[in-house]
Amino acid sequence: MGSKRLFSKIDLRWGYNNIRIKEGDEWKAAFTTFMGAFEPTVMFFGLTNLPATFQTMMNELFRDLVNTGKVAVFIDDILIGTDDEEEHDKVVEEVLQRLMDNDLFAKPEKCEWKRSEMGFLGCIIGRNGIKMEERKVKDVVEWPTPKCVKDVQKFLGLANYYRRFIEKFASIAKPLHALTKKDKKWSWGDEEEEAFGALKAKFTSHPILVAPELDKELKVESDASAYATGGELSMKCEDGKWRPVAYISKSMTETERNYDIHDREMLGIMRCLEEWRHFLEGAKHKFEIWTDHRNLEYFAKAQQLNRRQARWALYLSRFNFELKFRPGKTMGKADALSRRPDFEQGTKDDNKDQTLLKPEYFAIRAMEEGHMLINAEEGEILDEIRKSEAKEDDVVKAVEEMKRAKVKSLRGDEWKLEEGLVLKEGKVYVPKDETLRTKIIRLHHDTPIAGHGGQWKTVEMVTRNYWWPGVTKQVQKYVEGCDQCQRNKNRPTPSAGKLMPNPIPTKPWADVSVDFIVKLPESQGMDSILVVCDRFSKMAHFIPTTETTSALGLAKLFRDHVWKLHGLPETVISDRGPQFAADFTKELNKMLGIDTRLSTAFHPQTDGQTVRTLPECHGVTLSHLSRILLHNNFPLLLQFDGG
């Protein structure tokens, strides 16, 4: 929008109320008043997901126009910018037509048409750049001296919106920010008054920023001091001059102030890239990053990276840039953003006892003749361990301290330190690096020399020279997931067969299933129920019996209660309980000549019909439990409940 000549702005009437709540979901936005509870039919201010929902709707309506760069939409504000009046009229007409098609209405008193400069989201946008809105600048300049923390917070809230216009904003505002901390006692002195006045003076200078254009060259200037970072994003304009697009200034935390100079300079660059990612990532031209620290030109070539630096390196790979060294005197703005005397106050003493972590590399111990390396790849692995630069520096320090203290468990050969390398019982300790550990396992399992050994063979080969917590489990998991082993090795365990469903019954009482309910309160000498269920009609018989009934007795019960009423079933399915696994089937076969099929052991789903019926029977029995106990007649009750 920064290069456009004509601007128009449309503000929607009724705002969020234009969105209808989905029918049936009104209760989710219900509210109560002194007149009662109400469920709204439209969305209203205060709902958590409303801004995102409204923005999504507007994006869908104007997506193609936004992609052309002629329309910008933020919630209910629409900005239109074009290069000539004829094109401007066409775009405005198209926008209004889409609003009308979707029953969205503009508020005339808040709309502005065909202006060379337009106020939008608190800024003034024009061909010459972006500047702060006069009304809000006046509010800042005329702000009275704060009397309490709340006043400071309100002032900073307004001023912070324009921080990208202000050089050294974080440095200037530091004393004011310090007043808002919980542990800070309220004290308005000369330092705070000076910061308050300096910040207001910056607003009166009316700084102008150019609007970024993605087809123009961009440049980032970054600098870091001992207590803050600063940066400037610039764009090369048509006249060949570099003009500011935005500024950034941010203080460091106590932890960040402990970084060495290389990391502090790199932190400044990372903050700039994160702040302006939407401009720099995918930029048309390679952009330059100017820094006044020459060593950073070689940062990308470093071979040892700690975890923080590794994350930075991964993030840097998203950008197409070139690092340039410039002396600090040629980078006045970025250098000034990170250096201000009052911003340094209170930061010297906190680094008094600082200890910089020196890179400690794992070194390969001198191995005896019988333990010489047998291939070059293992040598590379040991080099990687050496270059891991004490990722677990606390382990190294702990061993050293315990050695000095002569801890009993370390007096022997369990732990050793040789040339900065931690050894446990003579084996190289591998730091917590999953890639490195997996590479070691692969070397001792996948290579032709290893020959894809089994789990325990691979464990034995790995632990000859290496150790780390959980090495056995990790090796076993790796071998279990080895693709070659899965494809080519014969498994001693036979593979499971396919599930075979029971045949579907075709007539009543041709196929029955049998099971037991046991451990019932004894009644009339009975403590169990024999359940016989027809798989076709779902009809069931509940026959009182005892848990210790013999096979012959169960066969007689089946004959007297089932066979005499329904005839001979063709198949009988059971869960292969002890009763049916013994002589019951033999007795039944002798008496009735039935072909018996046993269900899968410990797999009651095979006898699903009876298992499904058992809960119902349990429900019937338990519901009458009091009657059964009082009258001692559950065998009699089963005659009515069973069928």
PDB file of C-alpha atoms in Angstrom, residues 298-305:
ATOM      1  CA  TYR A 298      32.361 -17.066  10.265  1.00  0.00           C
ATOM      2  CA  PHE A 299      29.522 -18.135  12.558  1.00  0.00           C
ATOM      3  CA  ALA A 300      27.842 -20.225   9.881  1.00  0.00           C
ATOM      4  CA  LYS A 301      31.059 -22.206   9.400  1.00  0.00           C
ATOM      5  CA  ALA A 302      31.302 -23.280  13.040  1.00  0.00           C
ATOM      6  CA  GLN A 303      31.486 -27.043  13.529  1.00  0.00           C
ATOM      7  CA  GLN A 304      30.419 -27.160  17.150  1.00  0.00           C
ATOM      8  CA  LEU A 305      26.925 -25.939  18.011  1.00  0.00           C
TER       9      LEU A 305
END
